[in-house]
């Protein structure tokens, strides 16, 4: 028995809806992946910043000691 035009239209709309949902899920996953990668990068930069601040403080102390010795 052939499908009615209404049933065919409903099936097409349903398939399009599922494809749209699948695309949205993939886009959301891409955004999550990008966000996670950005967070890891930010955490790495934060650690590097702390190390540079400590190195700067150590160099200031060493510079003061050299200046006092002169």
Short mmCIF file of the N, C-alpha and C atoms (twelve columns), coordinates in Angstrom:
data_MODEL
# 
_entry.id   MODEL 
# 
loop_
_atom_site.group_PDB 
_atom_site.id 
_atom_site.type_symbol 
_atom_site.label_atom_id 
_atom_site.label_alt_id 
_atom_site.label_comp_id 
_atom_site.label_asym_id 
_atom_site.label_seq_id 
_atom_site.Cartn_x 
_atom_site.Cartn_y 
_atom_site.Cartn_z 
_atom_site.pdbx_PDB_model_num 
ATOM 1   N N  . UNK A 1  0.841  -1.171 0.000  1 
ATOM 2   C CA . UNK A 1  0.000  0.000  0.000  1 
ATOM 3   C C  . UNK A 1  0.893  1.243  0.000  1 
ATOM 4   N N  . UNK A 2  0.735  2.140  -0.950 1 
ATOM 5   C CA . UNK A 2  1.570  3.332  -1.029 1 
ATOM 6   C C  . UNK A 2  1.276  4.293  0.122  1 
ATOM 7   N N  . UNK A 3  2.324  5.029  0.485  1 
ATOM 8   C CA . UNK A 3  2.178  6.018  1.558  1 
ATOM 9   C C  . UNK A 3  1.452  7.250  1.041  1 
ATOM 10  N N  . UNK A 4  0.677  7.855  1.902  1 
ATOM 11  C CA . UNK A 4  -0.031 9.078  1.525  1 
ATOM 12  C C  . UNK A 4  0.959  10.238 1.472  1 
ATOM 13  N N  . UNK A 5  0.650  11.288 0.749  1 
ATOM 14  C CA . UNK A 5  1.538  12.453 0.699  1 
ATOM 15  C C  . UNK A 5  1.815  13.034 2.085  1 
ATOM 16  N N  . UNK A 6  0.832  13.013 2.962  1 
ATOM 17  C CA . UNK A 6  1.021  13.544 4.322  1 
ATOM 18  C C  . UNK A 6  2.034  12.703 5.080  1 
ATOM 19  N N  . UNK A 7  1.954  11.369 4.925  1 
ATOM 20  C CA . UNK A 7  2.898  10.477 5.603  1 
ATOM 21  C C  . UNK A 7  4.298  10.680 5.050  1 
ATOM 22  N N  . UNK A 8  4.407  10.797 3.731  1 
ATOM 23  C CA . UNK A 8  5.706  11.021 3.101  1 
ATOM 24  C C  . UNK A 8  6.304  12.341 3.575  1 
ATOM 25  N N  . UNK A 9  5.498  13.384 3.615  1 
ATOM 26  C CA . UNK A 9  5.964  14.693 4.088  1 
ATOM 27  C C  . UNK A 9  6.403  14.610 5.543  1 
ATOM 28  N N  . UNK A 10 5.644  13.922 6.362  1 
ATOM 29  C CA . UNK A 10 5.995  13.767 7.780  1 
ATOM 30  C C  . UNK A 10 7.310  13.013 7.921  1 
ATOM 31  N N  . UNK A 11 7.522  11.990 7.101  1 
ATOM 32  C CA . UNK A 11 8.772  11.229 7.149  1 
ATOM 33  C C  . UNK A 11 9.961  12.097 6.745  1 
ATOM 34  N N  . UNK A 12 9.780  12.912 5.712  1 
ATOM 35  C CA . UNK A 12 10.850 13.805 5.259  1 
ATOM 36  C C  . UNK A 12 11.180 14.812 6.349  1 
ATOM 37  N N  . UNK A 13 10.154 15.397 6.948  1 
ATOM 38  C CA . UNK A 13 10.368 16.375 8.021  1 
ATOM 39  C C  . UNK A 13 11.059 15.708 9.204  1 
ATOM 40  N N  . UNK A 14 10.661 14.498 9.532  1 
ATOM 41  C CA . UNK A 14 11.267 13.773 10.644 1 
ATOM 42  C C  . UNK A 14 12.744 13.501 10.366 1 
ATOM 43  N N  . UNK A 15 13.065 13.073 9.142  1 
ATOM 44  C CA . UNK A 15 14.463 12.814 8.782  1 
ATOM 45  C C  . UNK A 15 15.275 14.102 8.823  1 
ATOM 46  N N  . UNK A 16 14.709 15.191 8.298  1 
ATOM 47  C CA . UNK A 16 15.402 16.483 8.333  1 
ATOM 48  C C  . UNK A 16 15.627 16.936 9.768  1 
ATOM 49  N N  . UNK A 17 14.643 16.704 10.613 1 
ATOM 50  C CA . UNK A 17 14.766 17.073 12.023 1 
ATOM 51  C C  . UNK A 17 15.883 16.276 12.690 1 
ATOM 52  N N  . UNK A 18 15.946 14.980 12.393 1 
ATOM 53  C CA . UNK A 18 17.004 14.150 12.973 1 
ATOM 54  C C  . UNK A 18 18.380 14.579 12.466 1 
ATOM 55  N N  . UNK A 19 18.468 14.925 11.185 1 
ATOM 56  C CA . UNK A 19 19.738 15.403 10.637 1 
ATOM 57  C C  . UNK A 19 20.147 16.722 11.285 1 
ATOM 58  N N  . UNK A 20 19.181 17.594 11.481 1 
ATOM 59  C CA . UNK A 20 19.458 18.877 12.134 1 
ATOM 60  C C  . UNK A 20 19.939 18.657 13.565 1 
ATOM 61  N N  . UNK A 21 19.285 17.759 14.277 1 
ATOM 62  C CA . UNK A 21 19.697 17.444 15.647 1 
ATOM 63  C C  . UNK A 21 21.102 16.858 15.663 1 
ATOM 64  N N  . UNK A 22 21.400 15.989 14.710 1 
ATOM 65  C CA . UNK A 22 22.734 15.387 14.638 1 
ATOM 66  C C  . UNK A 22 23.788 16.457 14.380 1 
ATOM 67  N N  . UNK A 23 23.487 17.401 13.471 1 
ATOM 68  C CA . UNK A 23 24.425 18.498 13.207 1 
ATOM 69  C C  . UNK A 23 24.631 19.353 14.454 1 
ATOM 70  N N  . UNK A 24 23.556 19.646 15.160 1 
ATOM 71  C CA . UNK A 24 23.670 20.448 16.383 1 
ATOM 72  C C  . UNK A 24 24.501 19.738 17.440 1 
ATOM 73  N N  . UNK A 25 24.316 18.431 17.552 1 
ATOM 74  C CA . UNK A 25 25.104 17.652 18.512 1 
ATOM 75  C C  . UNK A 25 26.579 17.708 18.151 1 
ATOM 76  N N  . UNK A 26 26.898 17.562 16.860 1 
ATOM 77  C CA . UNK A 26 28.294 17.635 16.422 1 
ATOM 78  C C  . UNK A 26 28.880 19.024 16.657 1 
ATOM 79  N N  . UNK A 27 28.110 20.060 16.367 1 
ATOM 80  C CA . UNK A 27 28.577 21.422 16.619 1 
ATOM 81  C C  . UNK A 27 28.821 21.644 18.108 1 
ATOM 82  N N  . UNK A 28 27.918 21.161 18.941 1 
ATOM 83  C CA . UNK A 28 28.068 21.293 20.389 1 
ATOM 84  C C  . UNK A 28 29.326 20.565 20.856 1 
ATOM 85  N N  . UNK A 29 29.562 19.364 20.322 1 
ATOM 86  C CA . UNK A 29 30.756 18.605 20.706 1 
ATOM 87  C C  . UNK A 29 32.020 19.343 20.275 1 
ATOM 88  N N  . UNK A 30 32.003 19.937 19.077 1 
ATOM 89  C CA . UNK A 30 33.145 20.729 18.622 1 
ATOM 90  C C  . UNK A 30 33.396 21.908 19.558 1 
ATOM 91  N N  . UNK A 31 32.320 22.580 19.976 1 
ATOM 92  C CA . UNK A 31 32.466 23.705 20.905 1 
ATOM 93  C C  . UNK A 31 33.029 23.249 22.248 1 
ATOM 94  N N  . UNK A 32 32.560 22.108 22.726 1 
ATOM 95  C CA . UNK A 32 33.074 21.560 23.989 1 
ATOM 96  C C  . UNK A 32 34.552 21.216 23.867 1 
ATOM 97  N N  . UNK A 33 34.922 20.586 22.757 1 
ATOM 98  C CA . UNK A 33 36.323 20.233 22.536 1 
ATOM 99  C C  . UNK A 33 37.194 21.484 22.482 1 
ATOM 100 N N  . UNK A 34 36.722 22.501 21.765 1 
ATOM 101 C CA . UNK A 34 37.472 23.754 21.662 1 
ATOM 102 C C  . UNK A 34 37.595 24.424 23.032 1 
ATOM 103 N N  . UNK A 35 36.517 24.405 23.788 1 
ATOM 104 C CA . UNK A 35 36.527 24.991 25.125 1 
ATOM 105 C C  . UNK A 35 37.517 24.262 26.031 1 
ATOM 106 N N  . UNK A 36 37.510 22.940 25.978 1 
ATOM 107 C CA . UNK A 36 38.436 22.155 26.799 1 
ATOM 108 C C  . UNK A 36 39.881 22.419 26.404 1 
ATOM 109 N N  . UNK A 37 40.144 22.511 25.108 1 
ATOM 110 C CA . UNK A 37 41.492 22.801 24.633 1 
ATOM 111 C C  . UNK A 37 41.935 24.190 25.084 1 
ATOM 112 N N  . UNK A 38 41.028 25.150 25.011 1 
ATOM 113 C CA . UNK A 38 41.335 26.509 25.466 1 
ATOM 114 C C  . UNK A 38 41.626 26.536 26.962 1 
ATOM 115 N N  . UNK A 39 40.877 25.766 27.732 1 
ATOM 116 C CA . UNK A 39 41.095 25.705 29.174 1 
ATOM 117 C C  . UNK A 39 42.466 25.120 29.493 1 
ATOM 118 N N  . UNK A 40 42.846 24.056 28.809 1 
ATOM 119 C CA . UNK A 40 44.164 23.448 29.019 1 
ATOM 120 C C  . UNK A 40 45.256 24.458 28.670 1 
ATOM 121 N N  . UNK A 41 45.069 25.178 27.569 1 
ATOM 122 C CA . UNK A 41 46.049 26.185 27.159 1 
ATOM 123 C C  . UNK A 41 46.150 27.292 28.209 1 
ATOM 124 N N  . UNK A 42 45.028 27.740 28.715 1 
ATOM 125 C CA . UNK A 42 45.010 28.773 29.749 1 
ATOM 126 C C  . UNK A 42 45.703 28.287 31.022 1 
ATOM 127 N N  . UNK A 43 45.455 27.041 31.403 1 
ATOM 128 C CA . UNK A 43 46.099 26.485 32.594 1 
ATOM 129 C C  . UNK A 43 47.612 26.418 32.408 1 
ATOM 130 N N  . UNK A 44 48.055 26.029 31.212 1 
ATOM 131 C CA . UNK A 44 49.487 25.972 30.914 1 
ATOM 132 C C  . UNK A 44 50.103 27.359 31.000 1 
ATOM 133 N N  . UNK A 45 49.432 28.345 30.424 1 
ATOM 134 C CA . UNK A 45 49.937 29.717 30.470 1 
ATOM 135 C C  . UNK A 45 49.972 30.253 31.897 1 
ATOM 136 N N  . UNK A 46 49.013 29.868 32.716 1 
ATOM 137 C CA . UNK A 46 48.981 30.303 34.113 1 
ATOM 138 C C  . UNK A 46 50.188 29.756 34.873 1 
ATOM 139 N N  . UNK A 47 50.520 28.499 34.632 1 
ATOM 140 C CA . UNK A 47 51.696 27.900 35.274 1 
ATOM 141 C C  . UNK A 47 52.960 28.623 34.815 1 
ATOM 142 N N  . UNK A 48 53.068 28.878 33.503 1 
ATOM 143 C CA . UNK A 48 54.234 29.592 32.978 1 
ATOM 144 C C  . UNK A 48 54.334 30.990 33.577 1 
ATOM 145 N N  . UNK A 49 53.207 31.660 33.732 1 
ATOM 146 C CA . UNK A 49 53.196 32.999 34.322 1 
ATOM 147 C C  . UNK A 49 53.706 32.965 35.762 1 
ATOM 148 N N  . UNK A 50 53.255 31.988 36.536 1 
ATOM 149 C CA . UNK A 50 53.722 31.864 37.922 1 
ATOM 150 C C  . UNK A 50 55.227 31.632 37.967 1 
ATOM 151 N N  . UNK A 51 55.726 30.783 37.057 1 
ATOM 152 C CA . UNK A 51 57.164 30.517 37.014 1 
ATOM 153 C C  . UNK A 51 57.943 31.775 36.635 1 
ATOM 154 N N  . UNK A 52 57.441 32.535 35.681 1 
ATOM 155 C CA . UNK A 52 58.114 33.774 35.281 1 
ATOM 156 C C  . UNK A 52 58.101 34.811 36.397 1 
ATOM 157 N N  . UNK A 53 57.008 34.891 37.129 1 
ATOM 158 C CA . UNK A 53 56.952 35.824 38.263 1 
ATOM 159 C C  . UNK A 53 57.973 35.442 39.330 1 
ATOM 160 N N  . UNK A 54 58.087 34.140 39.591 1 
ATOM 161 C CA . UNK A 54 59.057 33.685 40.586 1 
ATOM 162 C C  . UNK A 54 60.481 33.963 40.107 1 
ATOM 163 N N  . UNK A 55 60.731 33.692 38.825 1 
ATOM 164 C CA . UNK A 55 62.055 33.959 38.268 1 
ATOM 165 C C  . UNK A 55 62.378 35.449 38.347 1 
ATOM 166 N N  . UNK A 56 61.402 36.300 38.066 1 
ATOM 167 C CA . UNK A 56 61.592 37.742 38.142 1 
ATOM 168 C C  . UNK A 56 61.914 38.169 39.574 1 
ATOM 169 N N  . UNK A 57 61.184 37.619 40.537 1 
ATOM 170 C CA . UNK A 57 61.447 37.946 41.947 1 
ATOM 171 C C  . UNK A 57 62.853 37.505 42.345 1 
ATOM 172 N N  . UNK A 58 63.253 36.310 41.909 1 
ATOM 173 C CA . UNK A 58 64.600 35.814 42.218 1 
ATOM 174 C C  . UNK A 58 65.673 36.705 41.597 1 
ATOM 175 N N  . UNK A 59 65.447 37.158 40.378 1 
ATOM 176 C CA . UNK A 59 66.412 38.037 39.714 1 
ATOM 177 C C  . UNK A 59 66.502 39.394 40.409 1 
ATOM 178 N N  . UNK A 60 65.387 39.898 40.920 1 
ATOM 179 C CA . UNK A 60 65.415 41.163 41.660 1 
ATOM 180 C C  . UNK A 60 66.260 41.025 42.924 1 
ATOM 181 N N  . UNK A 61 66.100 39.896 43.619 1 
ATOM 182 C CA . UNK A 61 66.894 39.653 44.827 1 
ATOM 183 C C  . UNK A 61 68.367 39.561 44.464 1 
ATOM 184 N N  . UNK A 62 68.683 38.805 43.418 1 
ATOM 185 C CA . UNK A 62 70.079 38.664 42.997 1 
ATOM 186 C C  . UNK A 62 70.650 40.011 42.579 1 
ATOM 187 N N  . UNK A 63 69.875 40.824 41.896 1 
ATOM 188 C CA . UNK A 63 70.325 42.144 41.466 1 
ATOM 189 C C  . UNK A 63 70.598 43.039 42.672 1 
ATOM 190 N N  . UNK A 64 69.725 42.968 43.664 1 
ATOM 191 C CA . UNK A 64 69.932 43.764 44.883 1 
ATOM 192 C C  . UNK A 64 71.207 43.337 45.598 1 
ATOM 193 N N  . UNK A 65 71.453 42.034 45.658 1 
ATOM 194 C CA . UNK A 65 72.661 41.525 46.314 1 
ATOM 195 C C  . UNK A 65 73.917 41.981 45.586 1 
ATOM 196 N N  . UNK A 66 73.872 41.979 44.263 1 
ATOM 197 C CA . UNK A 66 75.022 42.438 43.474 1 
ATOM 198 C C  . UNK A 66 75.224 43.931 43.690 1 
ATOM 199 N N  . UNK A 67 74.148 44.693 43.728 1 
ATOM 200 C CA . UNK A 67 74.251 46.140 43.916 1 
ATOM 201 C C  . UNK A 67 74.823 46.465 45.291 1 
ATOM 202 N N  . UNK A 68 74.460 45.694 46.310 1 
ATOM 203 C CA . UNK A 68 74.976 45.922 47.667 1 
ATOM 204 C C  . UNK A 68 76.454 45.568 47.752 1 
ATOM 205 N N  . UNK A 69 76.884 44.593 46.982 1 
ATOM 206 C CA . UNK A 69 78.274 44.148 47.026 1 
ATOM 207 C C  . UNK A 69 79.205 45.164 46.370 1 
ATOM 208 N N  . UNK A 70 78.665 45.988 45.496 1 
ATOM 209 C CA . UNK A 70 79.521 46.957 44.784 1 
ATOM 210 C C  . UNK A 70 79.848 48.127 45.616 1 
# 
